[in-house]
Amino acid sequence: MHVLILGGTAEARRLAELLAAGAVPGLRATTSLAGRVTAPRLPPGDVRVGGFGGAEGLAAWLAEQEADALVDATHPFAGTVSRNAAKAAADAGVPLLALRRPGWVPVAGDVWHEAGSLAEAAELLPALGRRVFLTTGRMGLAAFAALDDLWFLVRSVDPPEPPVPSRGEVLLDRGPFTLDGERELLRRHRIDVVVTKDSGGAATAPKLAAARAAGLPVVVVRRPPVPAGVRVAATPEQALEWLARAGRGGR
Ligand code: NAP
């Protein structure tokens, strides 16, 4: 049995590791990466890099490579590839599972402002602060580029490309982050508002605890929905159970 894992997340890597260790006997995995990051953390097993050419290209790949199952373990905000996966799986007749880590939930002391998009987050900012810690990644920063009165600490894995905010600094770094590190960052840069996607997971959550401790507001960008009708697993272990069932002819 052959499974294609659409990757780019820690959960996708973990699933590939479990499968490489023989968690589902007789199952071989290929992980696909978009190729956005210059030095990605590679999972074990077969890896392919680059787009497929939309849903049609992905459906053709699934047929050519005789894939028996597809796990969309992409980032919760990678909406296009997830929509493509749903269409391609339906067209190719391949069972699909979305592996999505749960989103974050506010706790006592959090001051969260929800936004439906990066553009909406940018609209909220001027009323919330002057010095912004922007942690939404290097894509889509154009949404903040016109906010000339605000100063931005932009954190991303690879350097962002213009248009980007005119005032501020870029910090190239990749999680996991620590609470002490995040608190120090907020203090050193005199941050008064944080912007994040609702990415979920432990690796980047310390910024939320640091903001809470400092009493800072956080603008949280909501996730796009998982395509209708697609089954969702919250952990790599749940995905394994689904794969084991799929291997026995169940779903
Ligand atoms: P996207 O907007 O949903 O996808 C854009 C295009 O990139 C897709 O149409 C597809 O090209 C290609 N692509 C995306 N993921 C792919 C994969 N795993 N394998 C092969 N091709 C892929 O995605 P994105 O937001 O740019 O994210 C790109 C990658 O970075 C994803 O794999 C995601 O897991 C990871 N990532 C994203 C974020 C985020 O915040 N968006 C954060 C961390 C990691 P074709 O149409 O040509 O197939």
PDB file of C-alpha atoms and ligand atoms in Angstrom:
ATOM      1  CA  MET A   1       0.000   0.000   0.000  1.00  0.00           C
ATOM      2  CA  HIS A   2       1.262   3.473  -0.925  1.00  0.00           C
ATOM      3  CA  VAL A   3       0.233   6.694   0.836  1.00  0.00           C
ATOM      4  CA  LEU A   4       0.989  10.222  -0.278  1.00  0.00           C
ATOM      5  CA  ILE A   5       1.451  12.667   2.594  1.00  0.00           C
ATOM      6  CA  LEU A   6       1.087  16.322   1.672  1.00  0.00           C
ATOM      7  CA  GLY A   7       3.559  17.786   4.128  1.00  0.00           C
ATOM      8  CA  GLY A   8       5.208  20.948   5.360  1.00  0.00           C
ATOM      9  CA  THR A   9       4.311  20.500   9.047  1.00  0.00           C
ATOM     10  CA  ALA A  10       5.732  18.799  12.134  1.00  0.00           C
ATOM     11  CA  GLU A  11       2.722  16.445  12.115  1.00  0.00           C
ATOM     12  CA  ALA A  12       3.448  15.340   8.542  1.00  0.00           C
ATOM     13  CA  ARG A  13       7.047  14.604   9.524  1.00  0.00           C
ATOM     14  CA  ARG A  14       5.936  12.683  12.596  1.00  0.00           C
ATOM     15  CA  LEU A  15       3.539  10.588  10.525  1.00  0.00           C
ATOM     16  CA  ALA A  16       6.301   9.801   8.014  1.00  0.00           C
ATOM     17  CA  GLU A  17       8.600   8.816  10.902  1.00  0.00           C
ATOM     18  CA  LEU A  18       6.007   6.466  12.381  1.00  0.00           C
ATOM     19  CA  LEU A  19       5.378   4.868   8.993  1.00  0.00           C
ATOM     20  CA  ALA A  20       9.119   4.527   8.281  1.00  0.00           C
ATOM     21  CA  ALA A  21       9.391   2.717  11.631  1.00  0.00           C
ATOM     22  CA  GLY A  22       6.807   0.193  10.387  1.00  0.00           C
ATOM     23  CA  ALA A  23       3.737   1.417  12.318  1.00  0.00           C
ATOM     24  CA  VAL A  24       1.465   0.097   9.538  1.00  0.00           C
ATOM     25  CA  PRO A  25       3.014  -3.064   8.073  1.00  0.00           C
ATOM     26  CA  GLY A  26       3.162  -3.139   4.278  1.00  0.00           C
ATOM     27  CA  LEU A  27       2.589   0.588   3.898  1.00  0.00           C
ATOM     28  CA  ARG A  28       5.066   2.847   2.136  1.00  0.00           C
ATOM     29  CA  ALA A  29       4.877   6.620   2.297  1.00  0.00           C
ATOM     30  CA  THR A  30       5.902   9.446  -0.015  1.00  0.00           C
ATOM     31  CA  THR A  31       5.953  12.945   1.471  1.00  0.00           C
ATOM     32  CA  SER A  32       5.378  15.920  -0.795  1.00  0.00           C
ATOM     33  CA  LEU A  33       6.762  19.366   0.026  1.00  0.00           C
ATOM     34  CA  ALA A  34       5.858  22.600  -1.738  1.00  0.00           C
ATOM     35  CA  GLY A  35       9.495  23.717  -1.886  1.00  0.00           C
ATOM     36  CA  ARG A  36       8.909  27.106  -0.231  1.00  0.00           C
ATOM     37  CA  VAL A  37      11.537  26.738   2.494  1.00  0.00           C
ATOM     38  CA  THR A  38      15.179  26.767   1.365  1.00  0.00           C
ATOM     39  CA  ALA A  39      16.400  24.206   3.907  1.00  0.00           C
ATOM     40  CA  PRO A  40      13.368  22.127   4.935  1.00  0.00           C
ATOM     41  CA  ARG A  41      13.501  19.530   7.709  1.00  0.00           C
ATOM     42  CA  LEU A  42      13.174  16.399   5.621  1.00  0.00           C
ATOM     43  CA  PRO A  43      11.083  13.434   6.777  1.00  0.00           C
ATOM     44  CA  PRO A  44      12.295   9.842   6.359  1.00  0.00           C
ATOM     45  CA  GLY A  45      11.021   7.843   3.383  1.00  0.00           C
ATOM     46  CA  ASP A  46      10.519   9.039  -0.181  1.00  0.00           C
ATOM     47  CA  VAL A  47      10.245  12.793  -0.635  1.00  0.00           C
ATOM     48  CA  ARG A  48       9.156  14.785  -3.672  1.00  0.00           C
ATOM     49  CA  VAL A  49       9.342  18.581  -3.898  1.00  0.00           C
ATOM     50  CA  GLY A  50       7.275  21.126  -5.843  1.00  0.00           C
ATOM     51  CA  GLY A  51       3.681  21.716  -6.911  1.00  0.00           C
ATOM     52  CA  PHE A  52       1.673  19.129  -8.850  1.00  0.00           C
ATOM     53  CA  GLY A  53      -0.019  21.577 -11.195  1.00  0.00           C
ATOM     54  CA  GLY A  54      -3.350  21.970  -9.411  1.00  0.00           C
ATOM     55  CA  ALA A  55      -5.966  19.346  -8.583  1.00  0.00           C
ATOM     56  CA  GLU A  56      -5.651  17.760 -12.024  1.00  0.00           C
ATOM     57  CA  GLY A  57      -1.903  17.302 -11.669  1.00  0.00           C
ATOM     58  CA  LEU A  58      -2.324  15.827  -8.211  1.00  0.00           C
ATOM     59  CA  ALA A  59      -5.028  13.420  -9.418  1.00  0.00           C
ATOM     60  CA  ALA A  60      -2.705  12.322 -12.256  1.00  0.00           C
ATOM     61  CA  TRP A  61       0.162  11.779  -9.778  1.00  0.00           C
ATOM     62  CA  LEU A  62      -2.059   9.645  -7.519  1.00  0.00           C
ATOM     63  CA  ALA A  63      -3.060   7.487 -10.479  1.00  0.00           C
ATOM     64  CA  GLU A  64       0.459   7.167 -11.928  1.00  0.00           C
ATOM     65  CA  GLN A  65       2.071   6.338  -8.602  1.00  0.00           C
ATOM     66  CA  GLU A  66      -0.769   3.951  -7.699  1.00  0.00           C
ATOM     67  CA  ALA A  67      -1.447   5.700  -4.419  1.00  0.00           C
ATOM     68  CA  ASP A  68      -3.979   3.958  -2.173  1.00  0.00           C
ATOM     69  CA  ALA A  69      -4.503   6.813   0.264  1.00  0.00           C
ATOM     70  CA  LEU A  70      -3.868  10.545   0.585  1.00  0.00           C
ATOM     71  CA  VAL A  71      -3.171  12.360   3.854  1.00  0.00           C
ATOM     72  CA  ASP A  72      -3.374  16.141   3.637  1.00  0.00           C
ATOM     73  CA  ALA A  73      -1.063  17.074   6.510  1.00  0.00           C
ATOM     74  CA  THR A  74      -0.374  20.579   5.235  1.00  0.00           C
ATOM     75  CA  HIS A  75      -0.494  23.655   7.454  1.00  0.00           C
ATOM     76  CA  PRO A  76      -4.027  24.667   8.571  1.00  0.00           C
ATOM     77  CA  PHE A  77      -3.602  27.869   6.500  1.00  0.00           C
ATOM     78  CA  ALA A  78      -2.536  26.151   3.269  1.00  0.00           C
ATOM     79  CA  GLY A  79      -6.070  26.393   1.890  1.00  0.00           C
ATOM     80  CA  THR A  80      -5.384  26.024  -1.839  1.00  0.00           C
ATOM     81  CA  VAL A  81      -3.553  22.728  -1.642  1.00  0.00           C
ATOM     82  CA  SER A  82      -6.218  21.364   0.729  1.00  0.00           C
ATOM     83  CA  ARG A  83      -8.990  22.244  -1.733  1.00  0.00           C
ATOM     84  CA  ASN A  84      -6.933  20.668  -4.525  1.00  0.00           C
ATOM     85  CA  ALA A  85      -6.450  17.536  -2.418  1.00  0.00           C
ATOM     86  CA  ALA A  86     -10.201  17.170  -1.877  1.00  0.00           C
ATOM     87  CA  LYS A  87     -10.929  17.473  -5.608  1.00  0.00           C
ATOM     88  CA  ALA A  88      -8.031  15.258  -6.697  1.00  0.00           C
ATOM     89  CA  ALA A  89      -8.894  12.511  -4.199  1.00  0.00           C
ATOM     90  CA  ALA A  90     -12.510  12.499  -5.364  1.00  0.00           C
ATOM     91  CA  ASP A  91     -11.490  12.476  -9.044  1.00  0.00           C
ATOM     92  CA  ALA A  92      -8.872   9.727  -8.586  1.00  0.00           C
ATOM     93  CA  GLY A  93     -11.074   7.663  -6.239  1.00  0.00           C
ATOM     94  CA  VAL A  94      -8.435   7.737  -3.493  1.00  0.00           C
ATOM     95  CA  PRO A  95      -9.503   7.983   0.176  1.00  0.00           C
ATOM     96  CA  LEU A  96      -8.476  11.263   1.809  1.00  0.00           C
ATOM     97  CA  LEU A  97      -7.789  12.230   5.402  1.00  0.00           C
ATOM     98  CA  ALA A  98      -6.945  15.747   6.590  1.00  0.00           C
ATOM     99  CA  LEU A  99      -4.468  15.778   9.477  1.00  0.00           C
ATOM    100  CA  ARG A 100      -5.045  19.058  11.337  1.00  0.00           C
ATOM    101  CA  ARG A 101      -3.619  19.903  14.721  1.00  0.00           C
ATOM    102  CA  PRO A 102      -6.346  21.523  16.848  1.00  0.00           C
ATOM    103  CA  GLY A 103      -6.513  25.319  16.934  1.00  0.00           C
ATOM    104  CA  TRP A 104      -5.607  27.330  20.030  1.00  0.00           C
ATOM    105  CA  VAL A 105      -8.239  28.144  22.637  1.00  0.00           C
ATOM    106  CA  PRO A 106      -8.069  31.362  24.710  1.00  0.00           C
ATOM    107  CA  VAL A 107      -7.584  30.988  28.460  1.00  0.00           C
ATOM    108  CA  ALA A 108      -8.138  33.394  31.371  1.00  0.00           C
ATOM    109  CA  GLY A 109      -6.016  36.512  30.897  1.00  0.00           C
ATOM    110  CA  ASP A 110      -5.889  36.326  27.102  1.00  0.00           C
ATOM    111  CA  VAL A 111      -6.967  39.457  25.207  1.00  0.00           C
ATOM    112  CA  TRP A 112      -7.672  38.112  21.740  1.00  0.00           C
ATOM    113  CA  HIS A 113      -9.127  39.911  18.740  1.00  0.00           C
ATOM    114  CA  GLU A 114     -10.263  37.539  16.006  1.00  0.00           C
ATOM    115  CA  ALA A 115      -9.723  38.391  12.346  1.00  0.00           C
ATOM    116  CA  GLY A 116     -11.035  36.564   9.296  1.00  0.00           C
ATOM    117  CA  SER A 117      -7.973  37.330   7.173  1.00  0.00           C
ATOM    118  CA  LEU A 118      -4.590  39.075   7.222  1.00  0.00           C
ATOM    119  CA  ALA A 119      -6.292  42.160   5.714  1.00  0.00           C
ATOM    120  CA  GLU A 120      -8.797  42.209   8.565  1.00  0.00           C
ATOM    121  CA  ALA A 121      -5.942  41.801  11.074  1.00  0.00           C
ATOM    122  CA  ALA A 122      -4.217  44.836   9.524  1.00  0.00           C
ATOM    123  CA  GLU A 123      -7.410  46.898   9.904  1.00  0.00           C
ATOM    124  CA  LEU A 124      -7.579  46.097  13.627  1.00  0.00           C
ATOM    125  CA  LEU A 125      -3.951  47.000  14.398  1.00  0.00           C
ATOM    126  CA  PRO A 126      -3.905  50.851  14.570  1.00  0.00           C
ATOM    127  CA  ALA A 127      -6.455  50.786  17.411  1.00  0.00           C
ATOM    128  CA  LEU A 128      -4.460  48.178  19.361  1.00  0.00           C
ATOM    129  CA  GLY A 129      -0.836  49.319  19.370  1.00  0.00           C
ATOM    130  CA  ARG A 130       2.152  50.938  17.678  1.00  0.00           C
ATOM    131  CA  ARG A 131       4.835  48.238  17.889  1.00  0.00           C
ATOM    132  CA  VAL A 132       3.701  44.964  16.362  1.00  0.00           C
ATOM    133  CA  PHE A 133       5.146  41.455  16.616  1.00  0.00           C
ATOM    134  CA  LEU A 134       4.004  39.942  13.307  1.00  0.00           C
ATOM    135  CA  THR A 135       4.292  36.140  13.276  1.00  0.00           C
ATOM    136  CA  THR A 136       2.073  35.184  10.352  1.00  0.00           C
ATOM    137  CA  GLY A 137       4.944  34.042   8.124  1.00  0.00           C
ATOM    138  CA  ARG A 138       6.605  35.636   5.130  1.00  0.00           C
ATOM    139  CA  MET A 139       3.645  35.292   2.744  1.00  0.00           C
ATOM    140  CA  GLY A 140       0.865  37.875   2.627  1.00  0.00           C
ATOM    141  CA  LEU A 141       2.784  40.695   4.331  1.00  0.00           C
ATOM    142  CA  ALA A 142       1.475  43.093   1.677  1.00  0.00           C
ATOM    143  CA  ALA A 143      -1.641  43.332   3.847  1.00  0.00           C
ATOM    144  CA  PHE A 144       0.418  45.312   6.403  1.00  0.00           C
ATOM    145  CA  ALA A 145       2.557  47.326   3.979  1.00  0.00           C
ATOM    146  CA  ALA A 146       0.437  50.497   4.092  1.00  0.00           C
ATOM    147  CA  LEU A 147       0.570  50.831   7.899  1.00  0.00           C
ATOM    148  CA  ASP A 148       3.352  53.431   7.868  1.00  0.00           C
ATOM    149  CA  ASP A 149       2.647  54.678  11.405  1.00  0.00           C
ATOM    150  CA  LEU A 150       3.317  51.260  12.945  1.00  0.00           C
ATOM    151  CA  TRP A 151       6.642  49.510  13.630  1.00  0.00           C
ATOM    152  CA  PHE A 152       6.859  45.758  12.910  1.00  0.00           C
ATOM    153  CA  LEU A 153       9.031  42.944  14.189  1.00  0.00           C
ATOM    154  CA  VAL A 154       8.447  40.400  11.408  1.00  0.00           C
ATOM    155  CA  ARG A 155       9.457  36.833  12.260  1.00  0.00           C
ATOM    156  CA  SER A 156       9.721  34.250   9.479  1.00  0.00           C
ATOM    157  CA  VAL A 157      11.748  31.177   8.500  1.00  0.00           C
ATOM    158  CA  ASP A 158      12.992  32.671   5.222  1.00  0.00           C
ATOM    159  CA  PRO A 159      13.299  36.373   4.282  1.00  0.00           C
ATOM    160  CA  PRO A 160      10.006  37.962   3.192  1.00  0.00           C
ATOM    161  CA  GLU A 161       9.723  39.521  -0.243  1.00  0.00           C
ATOM    162  CA  PRO A 162       8.320  43.001  -0.872  1.00  0.00           C
ATOM    163  CA  PRO A 163       5.839  44.528  -0.422  1.00  0.00           C
ATOM    164  CA  VAL A 164       6.453  44.444   3.346  1.00  0.00           C
ATOM    165  CA  PRO A 165       5.864  47.013   6.129  1.00  0.00           C
ATOM    166  CA  SER A 166       8.130  50.036   5.677  1.00  0.00           C
ATOM    167  CA  ARG A 167       9.150  50.419   9.349  1.00  0.00           C
ATOM    168  CA  GLY A 168      10.573  47.559  11.354  1.00  0.00           C
ATOM    169  CA  GLU A 169      12.931  44.665  11.482  1.00  0.00           C
ATOM    170  CA  VAL A 170      12.963  41.075  10.180  1.00  0.00           C
ATOM    171  CA  LEU A 171      13.911  38.254  12.535  1.00  0.00           C
ATOM    172  CA  LEU A 172      14.721  34.982  10.750  1.00  0.00           C
ATOM    173  CA  ASP A 173      13.914  32.125  13.080  1.00  0.00           C
ATOM    174  CA  ARG A 174      12.006  28.863  13.203  1.00  0.00           C
ATOM    175  CA  GLY A 175      10.257  27.235  16.192  1.00  0.00           C
ATOM    176  CA  PRO A 176      10.020  25.638  18.605  1.00  0.00           C
ATOM    177  CA  PHE A 177      10.197  28.781  20.729  1.00  0.00           C
ATOM    178  CA  THR A 178      10.372  29.101  24.535  1.00  0.00           C
ATOM    179  CA  LEU A 179       8.332  31.200  26.917  1.00  0.00           C
ATOM    180  CA  ASP A 180      11.461  32.917  28.287  1.00  0.00           C
ATOM    181  CA  GLY A 181      12.660  33.664  24.756  1.00  0.00           C
ATOM    182  CA  GLU A 182       9.313  35.093  23.695  1.00  0.00           C
ATOM    183  CA  ARG A 183       8.989  37.234  26.836  1.00  0.00           C
ATOM    184  CA  GLU A 184      12.455  38.653  26.260  1.00  0.00           C
ATOM    185  CA  LEU A 185      11.633  39.393  22.612  1.00  0.00           C
ATOM    186  CA  LEU A 186       8.453  41.288  23.566  1.00  0.00           C
ATOM    187  CA  ARG A 187      10.360  43.257  26.213  1.00  0.00           C
ATOM    188  CA  ARG A 188      13.428  44.072  24.101  1.00  0.00           C
ATOM    189  CA  HIS A 189      11.384  45.347  21.164  1.00  0.00           C
ATOM    190  CA  ARG A 190       8.788  47.104  23.373  1.00  0.00           C
ATOM    191  CA  ILE A 191       6.021  45.224  21.560  1.00  0.00           C
ATOM    192  CA  ASP A 192       2.472  46.283  22.346  1.00  0.00           C
ATOM    193  CA  VAL A 193       0.449  43.961  20.077  1.00  0.00           C
ATOM    194  CA  VAL A 194       1.035  40.469  18.618  1.00  0.00           C
ATOM    195  CA  VAL A 195      -0.422  39.091  15.366  1.00  0.00           C
ATOM    196  CA  THR A 196      -0.648  35.351  14.759  1.00  0.00           C
ATOM    197  CA  LYS A 197      -2.485  32.819  12.672  1.00  0.00           C
ATOM    198  CA  ASP A 198      -4.418  30.216  14.662  1.00  0.00           C
ATOM    199  CA  SER A 199      -1.807  27.652  13.706  1.00  0.00           C
ATOM    200  CA  GLY A 200      -2.247  25.541  16.841  1.00  0.00           C
ATOM    201  CA  GLY A 201       0.398  23.222  18.288  1.00  0.00           C
ATOM    202  CA  ALA A 202       2.983  23.622  21.034  1.00  0.00           C
ATOM    203  CA  ALA A 203       5.990  24.795  18.999  1.00  0.00           C
ATOM    204  CA  THR A 204       4.815  28.374  18.512  1.00  0.00           C
ATOM    205  CA  ALA A 205       2.322  28.685  21.403  1.00  0.00           C
ATOM    206  CA  PRO A 206       4.756  30.349  23.887  1.00  0.00           C
ATOM    207  CA  LYS A 207       4.177  33.732  22.191  1.00  0.00           C
ATOM    208  CA  LEU A 208       0.560  33.525  23.380  1.00  0.00           C
ATOM    209  CA  ALA A 209       1.611  32.843  26.968  1.00  0.00           C
ATOM    210  CA  ALA A 210       4.193  35.639  26.763  1.00  0.00           C
ATOM    211  CA  ALA A 211       1.564  38.103  25.491  1.00  0.00           C
ATOM    212  CA  ARG A 212      -0.823  36.991  28.259  1.00  0.00           C
ATOM    213  CA  ALA A 213       1.858  37.512  30.912  1.00  0.00           C
ATOM    214  CA  ALA A 214       2.590  40.996  29.566  1.00  0.00           C
ATOM    215  CA  GLY A 215      -1.116  41.865  29.256  1.00  0.00           C
ATOM    216  CA  LEU A 216      -0.770  42.454  25.491  1.00  0.00           C
ATOM    217  CA  PRO A 217      -3.572  42.079  22.950  1.00  0.00           C
ATOM    218  CA  VAL A 218      -3.199  39.360  20.300  1.00  0.00           C
ATOM    219  CA  VAL A 219      -4.832  39.476  16.889  1.00  0.00           C
ATOM    220  CA  VAL A 220      -5.629  35.868  15.955  1.00  0.00           C
ATOM    221  CA  VAL A 221      -6.371  35.113  12.302  1.00  0.00           C
ATOM    222  CA  ARG A 222      -8.989  32.364  11.965  1.00  0.00           C
ATOM    223  CA  ARG A 223      -8.293  29.232   9.894  1.00  0.00           C
ATOM    224  CA  PRO A 224      -9.862  28.547   6.528  1.00  0.00           C
ATOM    225  CA  PRO A 225     -12.345  25.648   6.770  1.00  0.00           C
ATOM    226  CA  VAL A 226     -11.379  22.073   5.913  1.00  0.00           C
ATOM    227  CA  PRO A 227     -13.119  21.269   2.585  1.00  0.00           C
ATOM    228  CA  ALA A 228     -16.644  19.903   3.065  1.00  0.00           C
ATOM    229  CA  GLY A 229     -16.951  16.164   3.568  1.00  0.00           C
ATOM    230  CA  VAL A 230     -13.257  15.554   4.326  1.00  0.00           C
ATOM    231  CA  ARG A 231     -12.545  13.389   7.376  1.00  0.00           C
ATOM    232  CA  VAL A 232     -10.224  15.038   9.922  1.00  0.00           C
ATOM    233  CA  ALA A 233      -7.669  13.545  12.324  1.00  0.00           C
ATOM    234  CA  ALA A 234      -6.126  15.662  15.091  1.00  0.00           C
ATOM    235  CA  THR A 235      -2.893  13.705  15.595  1.00  0.00           C
ATOM    236  CA  PRO A 236      -0.457  11.565  13.589  1.00  0.00           C
ATOM    237  CA  GLU A 237      -1.510   8.596  15.763  1.00  0.00           C
ATOM    238  CA  GLN A 238      -5.156   9.038  14.697  1.00  0.00           C
ATOM    239  CA  ALA A 239      -3.989   9.209  11.084  1.00  0.00           C
ATOM    240  CA  LEU A 240      -2.160   5.902  11.586  1.00  0.00           C
ATOM    241  CA  GLU A 241      -5.391   4.261  12.787  1.00  0.00           C
ATOM    242  CA  TRP A 242      -7.176   5.515   9.685  1.00  0.00           C
ATOM    243  CA  LEU A 243      -4.378   4.237   7.437  1.00  0.00           C
ATOM    244  CA  ALA A 244      -4.453   0.831   9.107  1.00  0.00           C
ATOM    245  CA  ARG A 245      -8.215   0.649   8.487  1.00  0.00           C
ATOM    246  CA  ALA A 246      -7.802   1.855   4.892  1.00  0.00           C
ATOM    247  CA  GLY A 247      -5.228  -0.916   4.375  1.00  0.00           C
ATOM    248  CA  ARG A 248      -7.809  -3.456   5.500  1.00  0.00           C
ATOM    249  CA  GLY A 249     -10.273  -2.068   2.967  1.00  0.00           C
ATOM    250  CA  GLY A 250     -12.146   0.171   5.450  1.00  0.00           C
ATOM    251  CA  ARG A 251     -12.119   3.945   5.598  1.00  0.00           C
TER     252      ARG A 251
HETATM  253  P1  NAP B   1      -1.215  26.855  -0.590  1.00  0.00           P
HETATM  254  O1  NAP B   1      -1.410  28.305  -0.801  1.00  0.00           O
HETATM  255  O2  NAP B   1      -2.361  26.057  -0.083  1.00  0.00           O
HETATM  256  O3  NAP B   1      -0.702  26.133  -1.912  1.00  0.00           O
HETATM  257  C1  NAP B   1      -0.254  26.832  -3.049  1.00  0.00           C
HETATM  258  C2  NAP B   1       0.313  25.826  -4.025  1.00  0.00           C
HETATM  259  O4  NAP B   1       1.529  25.285  -3.519  1.00  0.00           O
HETATM  260  C3  NAP B   1      -0.571  24.618  -4.238  1.00  0.00           C
HETATM  261  O5  NAP B   1      -1.582  24.900  -5.189  1.00  0.00           O
HETATM  262  C4  NAP B   1       0.434  23.581  -4.695  1.00  0.00           C
HETATM  263  O6  NAP B   1       0.822  23.797  -6.055  1.00  0.00           O
HETATM  264  C5  NAP B   1       1.645  23.919  -3.879  1.00  0.00           C
HETATM  265  N1  NAP B   1       1.733  23.120  -2.642  1.00  0.00           N
HETATM  266  C6  NAP B   1       1.341  23.469  -1.393  1.00  0.00           C
HETATM  267  N2  NAP B   1       1.643  22.512  -0.518  1.00  0.00           N
HETATM  268  C7  NAP B   1       2.234  21.519  -1.232  1.00  0.00           C
HETATM  269  C8  NAP B   1       2.786  20.261  -0.873  1.00  0.00           C
HETATM  270  N3  NAP B   1       2.807  19.819   0.398  1.00  0.00           N
HETATM  271  N4  NAP B   1       3.324  19.499  -1.875  1.00  0.00           N
HETATM  272  C9  NAP B   1       3.318  19.946  -3.163  1.00  0.00           C
HETATM  273  N5  NAP B   1       2.822  21.136  -3.548  1.00  0.00           N
HETATM  274  C10 NAP B   1       2.278  21.909  -2.587  1.00  0.00           C
HETATM  275  O7  NAP B   1       0.025  26.591   0.403  1.00  0.00           O
HETATM  276  P2  NAP B   1       0.979  27.626   1.166  1.00  0.00           P
HETATM  277  O8  NAP B   1       0.175  28.301   2.211  1.00  0.00           O
HETATM  278  O9  NAP B   1       1.756  28.403   0.163  1.00  0.00           O
HETATM  279  O10 NAP B   1       1.932  26.583   1.913  1.00  0.00           O
HETATM  280  C11 NAP B   1       2.931  25.900   1.188  1.00  0.00           C
HETATM  281  C12 NAP B   1       3.501  24.815   2.071  1.00  0.00           C
HETATM  282  O11 NAP B   1       4.042  25.387   3.256  1.00  0.00           O
HETATM  283  C13 NAP B   1       2.472  23.774   2.506  1.00  0.00           C
HETATM  284  O12 NAP B   1       3.019  22.509   2.260  1.00  0.00           O
HETATM  285  C14 NAP B   1       2.255  24.027   3.975  1.00  0.00           C
HETATM  286  O13 NAP B   1       2.062  22.837   4.696  1.00  0.00           O
HETATM  287  C15 NAP B   1       3.526  24.738   4.395  1.00  0.00           C
HETATM  288  N6  NAP B   1       3.287  25.767   5.418  1.00  0.00           N
HETATM  289  C16 NAP B   1       2.372  26.754   5.202  1.00  0.00           C
HETATM  290  C17 NAP B   1       2.134  27.694   6.181  1.00  0.00           C
HETATM  291  C18 NAP B   1       1.093  28.771   6.028  1.00  0.00           C
HETATM  292  O14 NAP B   1       0.910  29.557   6.964  1.00  0.00           O
HETATM  293  N7  NAP B   1       0.381  28.856   4.912  1.00  0.00           N
HETATM  294  C19 NAP B   1       2.864  27.636   7.383  1.00  0.00           C
HETATM  295  C20 NAP B   1       3.809  26.626   7.563  1.00  0.00           C
HETATM  296  C21 NAP B   1       4.013  25.693   6.578  1.00  0.00           C
HETATM  297  P3  NAP B   1       0.133  23.012  -7.276  1.00  0.00           P
HETATM  298  O15 NAP B   1      -1.233  23.600  -7.399  1.00  0.00           O
HETATM  299  O16 NAP B   1       1.049  23.281  -8.417  1.00  0.00           O
HETATM  300  O17 NAP B   1       0.088  21.554  -6.887  1.00  0.00           O
END
